[in-house]
Structure formats: C-alpha cells, structure tokens
Coordinates of C-alpha atoms in Angstrom, one line a residue:
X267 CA 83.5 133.5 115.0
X268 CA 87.1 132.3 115.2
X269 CA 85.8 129.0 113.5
X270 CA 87.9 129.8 110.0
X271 CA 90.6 130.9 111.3
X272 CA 91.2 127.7 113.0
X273 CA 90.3 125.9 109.8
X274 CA 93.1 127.7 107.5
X275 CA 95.5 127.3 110.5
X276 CA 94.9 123.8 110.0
X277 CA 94.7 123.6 106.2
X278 CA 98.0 125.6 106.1
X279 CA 99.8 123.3 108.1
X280 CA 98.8 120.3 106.4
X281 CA 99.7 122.0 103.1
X282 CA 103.2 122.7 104.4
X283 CA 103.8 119.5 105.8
X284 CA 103.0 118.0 102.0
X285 CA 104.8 120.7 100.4
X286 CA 108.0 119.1 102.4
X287 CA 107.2 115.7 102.1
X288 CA 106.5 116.8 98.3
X289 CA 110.2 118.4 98.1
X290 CA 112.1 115.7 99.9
X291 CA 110.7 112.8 97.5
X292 CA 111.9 115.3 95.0
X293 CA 115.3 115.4 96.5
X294 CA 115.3 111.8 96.5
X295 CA 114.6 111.8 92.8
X296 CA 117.2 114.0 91.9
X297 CA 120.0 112.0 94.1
X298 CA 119.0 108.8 92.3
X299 CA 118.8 110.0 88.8
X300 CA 122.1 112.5 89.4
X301 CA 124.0 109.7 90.6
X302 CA 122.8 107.2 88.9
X303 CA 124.3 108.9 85.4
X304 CA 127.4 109.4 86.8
X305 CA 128.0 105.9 87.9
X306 CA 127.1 104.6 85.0
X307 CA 128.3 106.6 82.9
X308 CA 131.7 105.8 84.6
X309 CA 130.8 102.3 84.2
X310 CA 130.9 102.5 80.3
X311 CA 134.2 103.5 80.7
X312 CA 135.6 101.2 83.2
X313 CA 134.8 98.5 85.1
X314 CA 137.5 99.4 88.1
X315 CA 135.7 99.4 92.1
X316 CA 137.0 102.1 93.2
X317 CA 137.0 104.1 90.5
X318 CA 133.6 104.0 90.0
X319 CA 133.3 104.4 94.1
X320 CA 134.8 107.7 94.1
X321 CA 132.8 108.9 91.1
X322 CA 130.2 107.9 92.9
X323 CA 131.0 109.5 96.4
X324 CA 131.9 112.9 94.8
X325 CA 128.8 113.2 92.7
X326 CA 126.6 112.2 96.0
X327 CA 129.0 114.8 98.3
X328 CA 129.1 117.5 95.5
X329 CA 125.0 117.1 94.4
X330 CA 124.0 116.9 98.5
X331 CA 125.8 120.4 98.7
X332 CA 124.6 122.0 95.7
X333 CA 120.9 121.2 97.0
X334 CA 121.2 122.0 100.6
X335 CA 123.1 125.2 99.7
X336 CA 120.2 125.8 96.9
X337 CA 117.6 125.3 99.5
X338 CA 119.2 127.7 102.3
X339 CA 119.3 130.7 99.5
X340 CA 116.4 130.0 98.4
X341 CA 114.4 129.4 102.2
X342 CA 116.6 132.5 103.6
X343 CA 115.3 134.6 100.8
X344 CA 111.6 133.9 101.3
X345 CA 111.8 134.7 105.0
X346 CA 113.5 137.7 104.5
X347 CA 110.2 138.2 102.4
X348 CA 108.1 137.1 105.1
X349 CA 109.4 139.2 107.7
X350 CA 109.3 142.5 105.2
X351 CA 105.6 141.9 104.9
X352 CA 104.8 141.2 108.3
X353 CA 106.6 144.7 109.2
X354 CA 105.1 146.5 106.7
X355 CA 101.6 144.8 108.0
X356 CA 102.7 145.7 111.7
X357 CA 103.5 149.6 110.8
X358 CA 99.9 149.9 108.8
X359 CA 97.9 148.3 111.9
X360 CA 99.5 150.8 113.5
X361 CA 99.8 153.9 111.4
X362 CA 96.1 153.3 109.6
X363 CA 94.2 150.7 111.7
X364 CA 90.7 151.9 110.4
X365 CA 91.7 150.4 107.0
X366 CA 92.8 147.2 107.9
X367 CA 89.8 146.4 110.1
X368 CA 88.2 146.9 106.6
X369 CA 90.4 145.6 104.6
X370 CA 90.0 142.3 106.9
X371 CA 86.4 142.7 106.8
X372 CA 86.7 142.5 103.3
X373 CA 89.0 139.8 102.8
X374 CA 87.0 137.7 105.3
X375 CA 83.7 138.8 103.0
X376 CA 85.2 137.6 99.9
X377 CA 85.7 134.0 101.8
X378 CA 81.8 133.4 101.9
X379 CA 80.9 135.6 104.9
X380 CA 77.7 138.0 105.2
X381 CA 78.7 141.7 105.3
X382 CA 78.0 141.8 109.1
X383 CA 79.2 138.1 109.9
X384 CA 82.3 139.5 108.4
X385 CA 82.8 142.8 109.8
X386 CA 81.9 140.9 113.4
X387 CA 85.2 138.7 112.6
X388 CA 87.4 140.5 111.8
X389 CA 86.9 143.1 115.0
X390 CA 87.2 139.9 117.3
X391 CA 89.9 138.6 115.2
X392 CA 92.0 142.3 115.4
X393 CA 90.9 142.5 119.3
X394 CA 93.3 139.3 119.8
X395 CA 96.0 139.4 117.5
X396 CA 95.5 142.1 114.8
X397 CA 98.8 141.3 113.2
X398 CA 98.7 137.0 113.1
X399 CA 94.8 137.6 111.5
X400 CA 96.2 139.9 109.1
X401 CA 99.4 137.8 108.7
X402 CA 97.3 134.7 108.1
X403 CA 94.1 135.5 106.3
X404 CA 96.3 138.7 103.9
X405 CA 99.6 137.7 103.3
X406 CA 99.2 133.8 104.2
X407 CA 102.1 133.5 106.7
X408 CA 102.0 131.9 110.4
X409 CA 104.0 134.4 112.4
X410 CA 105.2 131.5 114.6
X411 CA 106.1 129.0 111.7
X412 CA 108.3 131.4 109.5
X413 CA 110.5 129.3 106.7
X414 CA 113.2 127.7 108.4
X415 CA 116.7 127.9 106.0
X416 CA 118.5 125.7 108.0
X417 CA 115.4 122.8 108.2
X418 CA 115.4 123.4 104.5
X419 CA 119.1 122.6 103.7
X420 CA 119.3 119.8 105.6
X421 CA 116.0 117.9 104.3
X422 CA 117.3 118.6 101.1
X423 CA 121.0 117.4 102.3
X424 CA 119.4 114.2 103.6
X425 CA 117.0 113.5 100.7
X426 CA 119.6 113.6 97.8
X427 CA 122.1 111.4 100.3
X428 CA 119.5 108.7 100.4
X429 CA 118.5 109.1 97.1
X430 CA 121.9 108.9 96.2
X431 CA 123.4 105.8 98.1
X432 CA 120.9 103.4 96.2
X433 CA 122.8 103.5 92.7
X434 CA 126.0 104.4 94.5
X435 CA 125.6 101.0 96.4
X436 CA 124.5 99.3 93.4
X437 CA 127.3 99.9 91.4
X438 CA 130.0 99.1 93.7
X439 CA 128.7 95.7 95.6
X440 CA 127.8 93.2 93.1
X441 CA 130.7 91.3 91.1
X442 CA 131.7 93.1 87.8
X443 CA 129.2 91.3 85.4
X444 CA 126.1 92.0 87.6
X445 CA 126.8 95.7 88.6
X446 CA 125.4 97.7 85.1
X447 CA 121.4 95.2 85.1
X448 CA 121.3 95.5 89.1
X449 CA 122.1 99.3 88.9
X450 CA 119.9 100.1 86.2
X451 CA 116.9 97.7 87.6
X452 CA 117.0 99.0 90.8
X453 CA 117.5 102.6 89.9
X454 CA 114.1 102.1 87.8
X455 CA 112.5 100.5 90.4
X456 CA 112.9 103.4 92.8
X457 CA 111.5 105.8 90.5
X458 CA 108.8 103.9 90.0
X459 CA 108.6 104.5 93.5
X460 CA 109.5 108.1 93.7
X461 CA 107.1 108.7 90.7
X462 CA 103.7 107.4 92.2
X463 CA 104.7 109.0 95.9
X464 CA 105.3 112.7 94.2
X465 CA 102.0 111.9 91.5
X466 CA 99.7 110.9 95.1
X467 CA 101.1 113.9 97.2
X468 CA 99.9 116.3 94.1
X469 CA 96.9 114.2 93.7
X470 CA 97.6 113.8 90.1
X471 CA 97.4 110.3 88.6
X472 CA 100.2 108.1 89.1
X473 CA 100.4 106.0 85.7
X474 CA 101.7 109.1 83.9
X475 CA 103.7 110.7 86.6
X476 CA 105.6 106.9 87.1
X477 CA 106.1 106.5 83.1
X478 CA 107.9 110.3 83.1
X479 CA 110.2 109.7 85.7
X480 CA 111.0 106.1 84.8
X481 CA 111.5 107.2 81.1
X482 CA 113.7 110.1 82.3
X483 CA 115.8 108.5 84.7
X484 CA 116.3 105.7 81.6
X485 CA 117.3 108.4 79.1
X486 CA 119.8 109.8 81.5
X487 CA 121.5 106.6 82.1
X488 CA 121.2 105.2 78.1
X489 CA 123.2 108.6 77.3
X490 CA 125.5 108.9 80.0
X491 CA 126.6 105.1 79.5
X492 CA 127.1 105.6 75.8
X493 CA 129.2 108.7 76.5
X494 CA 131.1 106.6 79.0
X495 CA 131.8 103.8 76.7
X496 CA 132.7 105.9 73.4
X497 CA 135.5 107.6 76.0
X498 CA 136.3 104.5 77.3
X499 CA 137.1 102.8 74.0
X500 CA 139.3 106.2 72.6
X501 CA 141.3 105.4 75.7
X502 CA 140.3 108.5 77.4

C-alpha cells in the first residue's frame, strides 16, 4: 500500500537532484557570458594585463556575490514557505483530522487509485506519519529535505567562479595578439557545452538550445567589445 509513496519519494529526489544540477550549469553560463563581456569589452579598450586582470577579478568577485546572495534570498524565502505550510498542515491534522484522512483519500484517488484502494492508503499512510504523507503527496515537500539557503548560495557561488575563471584565464595568459580569438573561441566552445548539458537535463533538444546560448554569449561579447573600443579610441 506504501508502494507510491516510495515511488514519488524517489521521483522527487531525482527531480531535485536535476533541478540543481540544472541551476548550477546555469550558474556556469551566467559566469562565462558575464565575465566574458567584461573582459572583452575591456579588451577593446586596452590591451594592458593587469588591467584587464582586475576587470576580470572584480566582475567574477562581484557577479559570484550577487548570485550566491540571490540564491540565499531566494532559498531562505521558499523555506520559510515550506515550513508555514507544514504548520498549517500540522495544526489541521490536529484540529480536523477527519478531513484530511479524506482529503488524502482523495488526493491519493485522483492519482489512479480505486475509491477503497485509496481510502485503505491513506489510513495506513496517516497511522505512520500523518504529517510527512500529507507533506509529500499535498503540498509536495520532504519534511527531512527542506531547501537549504546556505547549499544554495554556495552552488551558486561556486558555479559562476568556475564559469567565470575560463574567459578570465583566457584573457590574461596568452601574449597580446592571441588573447581577443582564444577568449572568444573558448568562451564559445564552453557554451556549446553549457548549452547541450542545460538542453539534455530539460530533455529538450540540444541543436536549438546550443545555437541560443552560443548566439547570445556572441552578441554579448560583439557589443561589449565595440563599446570598449569606441571608448578606447575617445581616450576614455
């Protein structure tokens, strides 16, 4: 009787574990793209090392902050969310438990279940753990894996830094006449990667998802290095 429970417990999982893997490709994305315009922007402007290093380094320091800080807001607020649900769940089992053995009944029913199959699970499933059966089949939520803020910020953290260091390092460590192709042909190359790893982890198909990115992350740079240059040649 316990048979689909352990099924969504499983399903859910798997769907977070994607959903993080999903978000720190993204992260990865956004560090190469971000810092990639900077850089090369700068590099329209000048061709000085360590000026373009500590362009560089700020836009990785200052973007790695924004998204961790982004992430913990955003993570915080949806387990404050979680844990107002599962209170308001907890004082209903307790204040009206008639109703929620139906309204689990019900939700169970509306999952493929016979009326009686149903009803049978759903009284096993509230004689264990009437909350985690509510929390999981209602609202959706493993009472023991809540949304961690602090995992969040630093995935993101440590996504956009190693998106990041890629055009950083490409920028600074070939000689002056190599740095602009080898930047711009490895920062293409990784979306290319980034592109088809997001596109299979949403099951979508790659060719489009890889011609988007690749075609934004070029856009970014063309504009940013032709803003660079027209400051660089009025001497700003």
């Amino acid at each position: 009787m316990t048979e689909p429970t352990h099924d969504e417990a499983h399903g859910g999982a798997l769907g977070s574990r994607l959903n993080w893997l999903r978000a720190a490709v993204l992260g990865a994305n956004d560090g190469i793209v971000s810092t990639a315009g900077l850089v090369v922007g700068v590099a329209g402007a000048t061709t000085d090392r360590s000026t373009l290093l500590t362009a560089g380094l700020a836009g990785l320091l200052a973007g790695s902050m924004s998204m961790a800080t982004g992430e913990y807001v955003s993570v915080s607020t949806q387990r404050d969310s979680e844990r107002a649900a599962l209170a308001l769940e907890r004082r209903e089992l307790r204040e009206q438990p008639e109703e929620e053995l139906q309204e689990l009944t019900e939700l169970l029913e509306q999952r493929g279940l016979s009326r009686e199959v149903a009803h049978e699970a759903a009284a096993q499933l509230t004689e264990r753990d009437a909350l985690r059966a509510h929390a999981r089949v209602e609202l959706g939520i493993d009472p023991d894996e809540l949304s961690d803020p602090w995992h969040a910020a630093w995935a993101s953290f440590l996504a956009f830094t190693v998106g990041a260091l890629l055009p950083l390092l490409a920028i600074v460590l070939p000689p002056a006449g190599l740095r602009l192709p080898v930047t711009v042909l490895s920062v293409l190359a990784a979306l290319v990667l980034t592109g088809w790893t997001s596109a299979r982890l949403g099951a979508a198909t790659p060719g489009r998802a890889v011609l988007r990115n690749v075609a934004g992350g070029a856009l970014a740079m063309g504009i940013t290095y032709a803003a660079g240059t027209l400051l660089g040649a009025a001497g700003v």
